[in-house]
Amino acid sequence: MTDKVRVRFAPSPTGSLHIGGARTALFNLLFARHSGGTFILRIEDTDTERSTEESVAQIIRSMKWLGLDWDEGPDKGGDYGPYFQSQRLELYRKEAERLLKEGKAYYCYCTPEELAARREAMMKAGKAPRYEGLCRNLTEEDRKRYEAEGRKPVIRLKVPQEGQTVVEDIIRGTVVFENSVLDDFIIMKSNGMPTYNFACVVDDHAMGITHVIRAEEHLSNTPKQILVYKALGYELPKFAHVPMILAPDRSKLSKRHGATSVEEFRDQGYLPQAIINYLTLLGWSPPDGEEIMSMEKAIKEFTLERVNKTAAIYDVKKLTWLNSHYLRELDLDYITEQVIPFMVKKGIITQEDAEQNYEYIKRVVAVSRDRSKTLDELADAIAFFFKDVEEYEEKGVKKHFCKENAAELLLKGAEALEKLEEFTHESTEHAFRSLTDAMGVKAAELIHPTRLAITGRTVGPGLFDIIVLLGKEKTVSRMRKAAEWIKNNEKI
RNA sequence: GGCCCUGUGGUCAAGUGGUUAAGACACCGCUCUUUCAAGGCGGUAACAGGGGUUCGACUCCCCUCAGGGUCACCA
């Protein structure tokens, strides 16, 4: 075995990848890349009841979308595969068998029902619900009798009842557990599948994992796993338990807290760069305090020592701020490509439009993207470039259309634009300003109603950017249509 | 309930015995401006509580409280 760092992210495919899992994966990747090590993805699908193929696919999809690329694992292969625990059953059986032979583990024939009943009784008696080692010293006859009853045994590890198990955690320091609080836990289920605490250890050893970096919820499992390491004669890896990510109400993240899965954020129009940047800052901070950072920079600066111990409450507002930052800073073509699916989904354009008018869409995005926080929002914000204005924002109508001269100004403005040979930012602006100068009104008195007329809104990009992109024909007709609308509504 | 972890502004988060206790998001002003953003400038706001140790504690120790995790043939 070499000193080379090998870490893994080991999700169980029982749901989508949520931001907590993504953050754990990210920290593993950051640590691996920082130290020139290997990042492994291992699917822990030993729960045959709850694991699904769809979930595996979704996790993989989310990780790829985020740019969390693994070196070994599904789709990649590697020298330590297979990377699905369900395909490694022989290994677990072999190791469990060894423990049995060495007298470090034993068969237990207690049924789940019996166990549950006893657990309940112990709880009622105010005692800690632990397995008391009933089957620890079964005779050969006992076993035969149980087998004859058709009972399927599980395999339990013999846990020492004396002494302590110490976890040396890179983030939390030394954590001591009394062995007396542990019981003889199950390592192999009656259906032949290993339990988490067993499979995880066997695999981490078999795959040469040097650092186990995972969420804090596993800290309490660690002494059990250390006992397995010892029983199996394995060398211990280093442990690092990263703080949890909590919902705004300080509780564990769940569906009722709105978006928590990576795909939900994606569908809401968040960029992977923003999510990664945000997650990087949750539980870790760079030495220089500079918060806007690419994954490359995070890799350069990431150390486990700077990971903090306290659970973090995730704050969508900050994620959103980062998202708007990347929306305006990232490559224009990239953002354009990202926003198109949202436009298509909303029926603003068709896929064909997108292909034919790509350059135009790109120009629209260029003048508009500064103002949106998400791709979804951006798609809405630029819709008027592609669809006619159906209605005018109410507060804008009150403000800009209810003035005496609004319709007249619009008409005159339209006329001025129509006469233009050259239709540029400069020429249209000049036309507007000379018109208002001649009329003795402020340019704003024409600008505001015009924006409302051609976009339906009071907010948006610079007016002349809009006018030029919209083109003479559409601009003029929308202005006239608005003037008409104003006249009709005055009568009422 | 037992065990374990944690406790700096609303949120993220620097800080490792002596600091005017950084910074970011959010919020509030001002500024820029054709609107809205962005930008610039400024502002409100924190060491959970109580005991120790020390010349001196946000920093070390203990207790309390609070939050979280875990005690499954889930991971």
XYZ file of C-alpha atoms (C1' of nucleotides) in Angstrom:
567
model
C 0.000 0.000 0.000
C 1.257 3.450 -0.890
C 0.847 6.745 0.935
C -1.191 8.068 -1.888
C -4.456 9.519 -0.716
C -7.555 7.563 -1.643
C -10.962 8.809 -0.566
C -14.474 7.852 -1.437
C -17.978 9.183 -1.513
C -20.326 6.332 -0.724
C -23.974 7.222 -1.122
C -26.811 4.766 -0.748
C -29.110 4.943 -3.756
C -32.320 5.439 -1.840
C -33.157 8.913 -3.054
C -31.798 11.863 -4.915
C -28.459 13.487 -4.215
C -29.210 16.295 -1.801
C -26.991 19.233 -1.037
C -25.606 17.639 2.108
C -24.432 14.622 0.142
C -23.118 16.844 -2.604
C -21.109 18.813 -0.058
C -19.634 15.618 1.384
C -18.728 14.466 -2.113
C -17.234 17.875 -2.846
C -15.036 17.874 0.259
C -13.802 14.411 -0.629
C -12.975 15.540 -4.128
C -11.316 18.743 -2.949
C -9.194 16.811 -0.508
C -8.235 14.194 -3.083
C -7.298 16.730 -5.743
C -5.468 18.904 -3.270
C -3.238 16.030 -2.281
C -2.932 14.471 -5.701
C -4.979 11.510 -4.580
C -7.811 9.452 -5.962
C -11.509 10.161 -5.598
C -13.734 7.110 -5.676
C -17.478 6.759 -6.016
C -18.921 3.665 -4.389
C -22.598 2.827 -4.378
C -23.781 1.337 -1.095
C -26.777 -0.596 -2.279
C -26.984 -3.270 0.371
C -30.493 -2.236 1.320
C -32.335 -4.317 -1.233
C -35.668 -2.890 -0.132
C -34.934 0.745 -0.714
C -32.168 0.910 -3.295
C -33.278 1.761 -6.815
C -31.653 1.965 -10.208
C -33.270 5.325 -10.791
C -31.668 6.643 -7.677
C -28.249 5.419 -8.817
C -28.799 7.139 -12.146
C -29.931 10.334 -10.494
C -26.969 10.489 -8.148
C -24.559 9.932 -11.003
C -26.343 12.510 -13.127
C -26.244 15.090 -10.347
C -22.591 14.532 -9.622
C -21.637 14.855 -13.251
C -23.746 17.955 -13.635
C -22.005 19.521 -10.677
C -18.631 18.611 -12.099
C -17.846 16.228 -9.271
C -15.827 13.807 -11.357
C -14.609 10.626 -9.762
C -11.538 8.660 -10.769
C -12.837 5.217 -9.948
C -16.414 4.036 -9.750
C -19.478 3.409 -11.875
C -18.957 4.371 -15.528
C -15.249 4.630 -14.890
C -14.145 1.322 -13.534
C -10.858 1.021 -11.694
C -8.569 -1.560 -10.165
C -10.566 -1.925 -6.976
C -13.992 -2.665 -8.421
C -16.722 -3.520 -8.644
C -17.966 -0.283 -7.142
C -21.443 -1.461 -6.262
C -21.621 -3.227 -2.926
C -24.304 -5.524 -4.255
C -21.626 -6.945 -6.573
C -19.147 -7.569 -3.792
C -21.124 -9.977 -1.663
C -18.512 -12.739 -1.891
C -15.969 -10.545 -0.196
C -18.224 -9.758 2.741
C -19.186 -13.403 3.115
C -15.563 -14.427 3.111
C -14.605 -11.916 5.754
C -17.618 -12.738 7.916
C -16.717 -16.400 7.616
C -13.222 -15.608 8.801
C -14.545 -13.794 11.840
C -16.791 -16.751 12.595
C -13.860 -19.139 12.396
C -11.732 -16.975 14.604
C -14.513 -16.820 17.171
C -14.903 -13.089 16.784
C -18.422 -13.315 15.467
C -21.349 -15.654 15.911
C -24.678 -16.690 14.482
C -27.751 -15.246 16.108
C -31.154 -16.803 15.571
C -33.299 -14.211 17.259
C -36.062 -13.009 14.957
C -36.712 -9.350 14.282
C -39.977 -9.695 16.192
C -38.290 -11.134 19.268
C -35.667 -8.443 19.089
C -38.224 -5.692 18.781
C -40.202 -7.024 21.725
C -37.155 -7.171 23.930
C -36.046 -3.740 22.832
C -39.405 -2.343 23.810
C -39.317 -4.069 27.176
C -35.913 -2.607 27.892
C -37.070 0.854 26.906
C -40.036 0.537 29.245
C -37.734 -0.513 32.036
C -35.830 2.672 31.351
C -32.772 0.887 30.123
C -30.720 1.396 27.010
C -32.030 -0.879 24.249
C -29.131 -3.144 23.525
C -28.773 -6.728 22.416
C -27.741 -8.743 25.464
C -25.785 -11.439 23.683
C -28.405 -14.142 23.910
C -26.971 -16.236 21.101
C -23.375 -15.499 21.922
C -22.678 -18.927 23.351
C -25.022 -21.189 21.480
C -24.213 -24.884 21.563
C -24.210 -27.004 18.465
C -27.544 -28.484 19.541
C -29.096 -25.058 19.991
C -28.060 -24.126 16.515
C -29.403 -27.316 15.030
C -32.692 -26.834 16.793
C -33.054 -23.302 15.464
C -32.042 -24.359 11.989
C -34.660 -27.104 12.144
C -37.227 -24.447 13.000
C -36.270 -22.850 9.742
C -34.747 -19.769 11.326
C -32.319 -17.819 9.200
C -29.488 -16.509 11.310
C -27.728 -13.196 11.214
C -24.075 -12.831 12.123
C -23.131 -10.609 15.020
C -19.762 -9.273 16.033
C -18.541 -10.007 19.528
C -18.026 -6.626 21.062
C -15.811 -6.319 24.113
C -17.778 -5.107 27.118
C -14.770 -3.580 28.794
C -12.557 -0.732 27.819
C -12.957 2.103 25.384
C -12.807 2.698 21.687
C -11.123 5.878 20.640
C -11.806 7.742 17.430
C -9.054 10.075 16.320
C -10.894 12.532 14.129
C -9.039 15.102 12.053
C -11.809 17.626 12.488
C -13.078 16.824 15.964
C -10.000 15.565 17.734
C -10.057 12.593 20.076
C -13.487 11.182 20.776
C -13.803 8.420 23.352
C -16.605 5.878 23.501
C -17.138 3.359 26.298
C -17.432 -0.123 24.858
C -20.108 -0.853 27.413
C -22.566 1.317 25.523
C -22.109 -0.846 22.448
C -23.723 -4.205 21.837
C -23.050 -7.168 19.600
C -24.291 -5.575 16.421
C -25.238 -7.374 13.254
C -22.685 -7.540 10.474
C -24.496 -9.904 8.113
C -28.251 -9.866 7.668
C -30.280 -13.051 7.433
C -30.703 -12.482 3.714
C -26.961 -12.706 3.234
C -26.412 -9.002 2.771
C -23.858 -7.196 4.900
C -24.896 -4.313 7.105
C -23.538 -0.839 6.567
C -21.073 -0.902 9.434
C -19.530 -4.072 8.078
C -19.573 -3.590 4.310
C -18.250 -0.097 4.674
C -15.208 -1.286 6.619
C -14.500 -4.258 4.389
C -14.665 -2.072 1.308
C -12.745 0.845 2.684
C -9.960 -1.584 3.458
C -10.222 -3.505 0.198
C -10.227 -0.291 -1.793
C -7.255 1.116 0.064
C -9.138 4.103 1.421
C -6.755 6.272 3.428
C -9.163 8.934 4.664
C -12.790 8.431 5.515
C -14.439 11.796 5.046
C -18.151 11.718 5.720
C -20.979 13.512 7.474
C -21.081 13.911 11.207
C -24.055 11.627 11.557
C -21.575 8.782 11.161
C -19.407 9.752 14.075
C -21.436 7.579 16.427
C -21.023 4.640 14.062
C -17.300 4.967 13.980
C -16.479 3.060 17.190
C -18.429 0.100 15.839
C -16.510 0.255 12.623
C -13.230 0.514 14.453
C -14.139 -2.669 16.282
C -14.673 -4.312 12.907
C -11.305 -3.047 11.686
C -9.671 -4.538 14.745
C -11.484 -7.854 14.516
C -10.503 -8.152 10.873
C -6.938 -7.111 11.566
C -7.157 -4.136 9.233
C -5.158 -0.990 9.562
C -7.260 2.030 10.509
C -7.778 4.836 7.994
C -7.909 8.449 9.130
C -11.353 9.778 9.939
C -12.802 13.212 9.332
C -16.425 13.925 10.152
C -17.697 17.034 8.463
C -20.505 19.054 10.013
C -24.053 18.530 8.862
C -26.058 20.905 6.750
C -29.296 21.880 8.429
C -32.502 23.435 7.159
C -33.309 27.052 8.086
C -35.279 25.854 11.106
C -32.209 24.016 12.381
C -33.711 20.622 11.714
C -32.412 17.968 9.416
C -32.944 18.710 5.754
C -36.094 17.222 4.320
C -38.642 17.678 1.570
C -40.748 20.128 3.528
C -37.906 22.620 3.416
C -38.339 23.194 -0.271
C -35.556 22.406 -2.662
C -32.883 20.222 -1.154
C -31.847 17.995 -4.016
C -29.291 18.985 -6.584
C -31.719 18.413 -9.431
C -34.301 20.695 -7.907
C -31.791 23.496 -7.767
C -30.828 22.783 -11.342
C -34.456 22.947 -12.411
C -34.895 26.236 -10.626
C -32.149 27.736 -12.716
C -29.130 27.533 -10.477
C -25.754 27.044 -12.109
C -23.446 24.242 -10.997
C -20.649 26.764 -10.478
C -22.776 28.675 -7.997
C -23.819 25.564 -6.112
C -20.257 24.313 -5.904
C -19.003 27.693 -4.743
C -21.739 27.906 -2.155
C -21.162 24.395 -0.875
C -17.443 25.033 -0.677
C -18.183 27.806 1.798
C -20.475 25.732 3.963
C -18.285 24.320 6.695
C -15.037 25.504 5.246
C -13.448 28.846 4.553
C -10.396 29.844 2.548
C -7.430 31.341 4.421
C -7.679 34.630 2.542
C -11.396 35.034 3.120
C -12.104 35.511 -0.572
C -15.470 33.904 -1.082
C -15.969 33.911 -4.820
C -13.874 30.978 -5.909
C -13.656 28.419 -8.652
C -13.226 24.760 -7.877
C -9.608 25.054 -9.003
C -8.897 27.621 -6.359
C -10.756 25.623 -3.738
C -8.646 22.589 -4.611
C -5.507 24.608 -4.168
C -6.489 25.866 -0.748
C -8.594 23.126 0.752
C -7.422 21.410 3.907
C -9.360 19.328 6.395
C -7.870 21.375 9.194
C -9.864 24.398 8.113
C -13.157 22.553 8.089
C -15.172 23.762 11.037
C -17.077 21.718 13.551
C -20.436 23.401 13.654
C -23.452 22.381 11.665
C -24.349 24.951 9.035
C -27.787 26.186 8.141
C -28.040 26.610 4.432
C -29.167 29.964 3.182
C -30.683 30.143 -0.274
C -30.177 33.892 -0.382
C -26.434 33.545 -0.482
C -26.632 30.778 -3.053
C -28.836 33.050 -5.122
C -26.368 35.895 -4.820
C -23.573 33.628 -6.033
C -25.801 32.444 -8.829
C -26.462 35.953 -10.069
C -22.756 36.600 -9.894
C -21.948 33.636 -12.118
C -24.861 34.454 -14.376
C -23.188 37.705 -15.340
C -19.552 36.669 -15.107
C -19.433 33.333 -16.878
C -18.845 32.945 -20.600
C -21.719 34.414 -22.634
C -22.084 31.421 -24.924
C -22.229 29.140 -21.926
C -24.973 31.148 -20.239
C -26.882 31.379 -23.487
C -26.769 27.629 -23.902
C -27.896 27.194 -20.333
C -30.876 29.498 -20.591
C -32.259 28.097 -23.842
C -33.762 24.959 -22.276
C -35.627 27.158 -19.812
C -36.997 29.270 -22.652
C -38.081 26.222 -24.578
C -39.721 24.722 -21.525
C -41.670 27.913 -20.947
C -42.795 28.001 -24.552
C -41.025 31.267 -25.256
C -39.172 29.768 -28.197
C -38.918 26.377 -29.810
C -35.825 24.271 -30.119
C -35.701 25.215 -33.818
C -35.878 28.925 -32.983
C -33.008 28.419 -30.623
C -30.870 26.852 -33.309
C -31.759 29.341 -36.007
C -31.575 32.472 -33.878
C -28.762 31.541 -31.572
C -26.768 34.692 -32.243
C -29.780 36.860 -31.612
C -30.589 35.080 -28.348
C -27.009 35.529 -27.328
C -27.211 39.285 -27.867
C -30.425 39.405 -25.883
C -28.819 37.467 -23.054
C -25.826 39.776 -23.164
C -27.870 42.868 -22.364
C -30.217 41.138 -19.946
C -28.304 38.733 -17.800
C -27.034 41.310 -15.315
C -30.464 41.649 -13.877
C -31.507 38.082 -13.205
C -30.695 35.812 -10.333
C -31.490 32.488 -11.941
C -31.758 31.039 -15.432
C -35.455 30.618 -14.867
C -35.805 34.291 -14.064
C -33.646 35.250 -17.009
C -35.844 33.278 -19.386
C -38.877 35.217 -18.169
C -37.035 38.495 -18.304
C -36.199 38.160 -21.985
C -39.493 36.681 -23.130
C -40.725 39.972 -24.597
C -37.996 39.875 -27.208
C -39.653 36.802 -28.647
C -43.323 37.228 -27.864
C -45.684 40.161 -28.218
C -46.550 42.205 -25.203
C -49.873 40.938 -23.890
C -50.341 43.248 -20.967
C -48.770 46.185 -19.247
C -47.541 46.115 -15.706
C -50.171 47.782 -13.582
C -48.049 50.085 -11.529
C -46.250 51.152 -14.688
C -49.523 52.040 -16.331
C -50.386 54.307 -13.424
C -46.997 55.880 -13.499
C -46.244 56.267 -17.187
C -49.378 55.765 -19.233
C -51.703 57.982 -17.253
C -49.905 61.183 -18.052
C -51.672 63.589 -20.381
C -49.169 63.431 -23.147
C -48.219 59.743 -22.872
C -49.960 58.588 -26.018
C -48.823 61.599 -27.966
C -45.251 61.130 -26.913
C -45.360 57.476 -27.881
C -46.721 58.322 -31.294
C -44.155 61.001 -31.886
C -41.398 58.783 -30.647
C -42.511 56.035 -32.994
C -42.542 58.448 -35.854
C -39.061 59.671 -35.067
C -37.741 56.151 -34.940
C -39.462 55.195 -38.121
C -37.658 57.894 -40.026
C -34.287 56.654 -39.008
C -32.052 55.236 -41.719
C -29.540 53.857 -39.361
C -30.998 52.027 -36.379
C -28.313 51.966 -33.704
C -28.006 52.673 -30.024
C -26.620 56.128 -30.822
C -29.088 57.055 -33.531
C -32.184 55.945 -31.604
C -31.037 57.684 -28.473
C -30.297 60.820 -30.439
C -33.726 60.689 -32.063
C -35.406 60.422 -28.683
C -33.389 63.146 -27.054
C -33.803 65.641 -29.828
C -37.525 64.956 -29.849
C -37.917 65.559 -26.135
C -35.638 68.578 -26.304
C -37.794 70.047 -29.034
C -40.908 69.360 -27.015
C -39.380 70.770 -23.917
C -39.844 67.630 -21.822
C -37.381 65.403 -20.063
C -36.080 62.405 -21.948
C -37.318 60.214 -19.127
C -40.890 61.181 -19.964
C -40.533 59.394 -23.252
C -38.180 56.675 -22.136
C -40.395 55.236 -19.406
C -43.601 54.916 -21.392
C -41.641 53.493 -24.279
C -40.122 50.803 -22.104
C -43.539 49.879 -20.822
C -44.930 49.888 -24.341
C -42.350 47.630 -25.877
C -41.610 45.310 -22.955
C -44.740 45.488 -20.831
C -42.541 46.205 -17.858
C -41.005 49.049 -15.935
C -37.696 47.358 -15.407
C -35.176 45.929 -17.777
C -32.032 46.614 -19.752
C -31.131 50.031 -21.061
C -33.928 51.215 -23.330
C -31.831 51.766 -26.426
C -30.292 48.325 -26.116
C -33.803 46.944 -26.167
C -34.940 49.095 -29.054
C -32.036 48.136 -31.256
C -32.386 44.436 -30.521
C -36.110 44.494 -30.993
C -35.725 46.260 -34.311
C -37.482 49.212 -35.857
C -40.601 47.440 -36.966
C -41.513 45.783 -33.691
C -40.556 48.776 -31.620
C -42.651 51.166 -33.663
C -45.678 48.918 -33.835
C -45.583 48.175 -30.109
C -45.383 51.896 -29.383
C -48.373 52.610 -31.573
C -50.277 49.740 -30.107
C -49.616 51.120 -26.652
C -50.756 54.578 -27.696
C -53.945 53.018 -28.968
C -54.352 51.121 -25.726
C -53.969 54.301 -23.724
C -56.625 56.088 -25.740
C -59.070 53.232 -25.349
C -58.517 53.033 -21.665
C -58.895 56.751 -21.176
C -62.467 56.600 -22.389
C -63.265 53.989 -19.809
C -33.782 8.370 27.986
C -28.155 6.684 27.335
C -23.942 8.048 24.563
C -21.516 11.536 21.239
C -20.805 16.303 18.786
C -21.548 21.580 18.705
C -22.657 26.731 20.620
C -19.181 34.303 17.567
C -24.549 39.178 14.434
C -30.861 36.794 11.080
C -27.445 33.284 7.995
C -22.308 31.713 6.409
C -17.811 32.671 8.767
C -12.448 34.716 10.508
C -10.416 34.369 15.267
C -6.203 29.446 18.833
C -4.916 34.419 26.303
C -3.989 40.916 25.449
C -8.006 42.701 18.528
C -11.557 49.214 17.938
C -14.196 41.000 17.566
C -12.514 40.648 10.311
C -15.190 39.571 5.871
C -19.575 37.757 2.977
C -25.064 37.212 2.265
C -29.475 39.563 3.809
C -31.346 44.256 5.574
C -31.236 49.893 5.765
C -29.334 54.601 3.916
C -26.488 57.472 0.273
C -24.325 57.563 -4.612
C -24.361 56.432 -9.947
C -28.425 56.282 -13.587
C -33.587 56.463 -18.759
C -35.925 52.033 -15.085
C -34.152 47.805 -12.502
C -29.929 45.453 -11.307
C -24.662 45.676 -10.846
C -20.854 48.938 -8.825
C -19.012 52.530 -5.059
C -19.582 54.539 -0.018
C -21.704 54.147 4.804
C -24.864 51.869 8.657
C -27.739 48.391 12.141
C -26.336 43.729 14.340
C -22.588 38.714 17.725
C -18.754 35.902 21.537
C -25.758 31.177 25.014
C -25.724 31.642 30.706
C -23.089 30.812 35.326
C -18.793 29.541 37.885
C -13.573 28.954 37.947
C -7.904 29.268 36.080
C -5.099 33.773 34.962
C -2.410 40.180 35.791
C -5.842 39.421 31.653
C -10.491 35.399 28.753
C -14.450 34.783 22.672
C -10.074 31.820 23.234
C -8.350 26.934 28.789
C -11.453 23.894 32.699
C -16.302 22.681 35.053
C -21.618 23.070 35.359
C -26.256 24.583 33.220
C -29.018 25.542 29.022
C -29.882 25.124 23.854
C -29.340 22.728 19.092
C -27.887 18.505 16.393
C -26.445 13.372 15.736
C -26.844 8.287 17.100
C -28.706 4.112 19.637
C -32.434 -0.843 13.128
C -31.508 -7.477 9.754
C -31.354 1.899 6.884
C -27.112 3.880 5.285
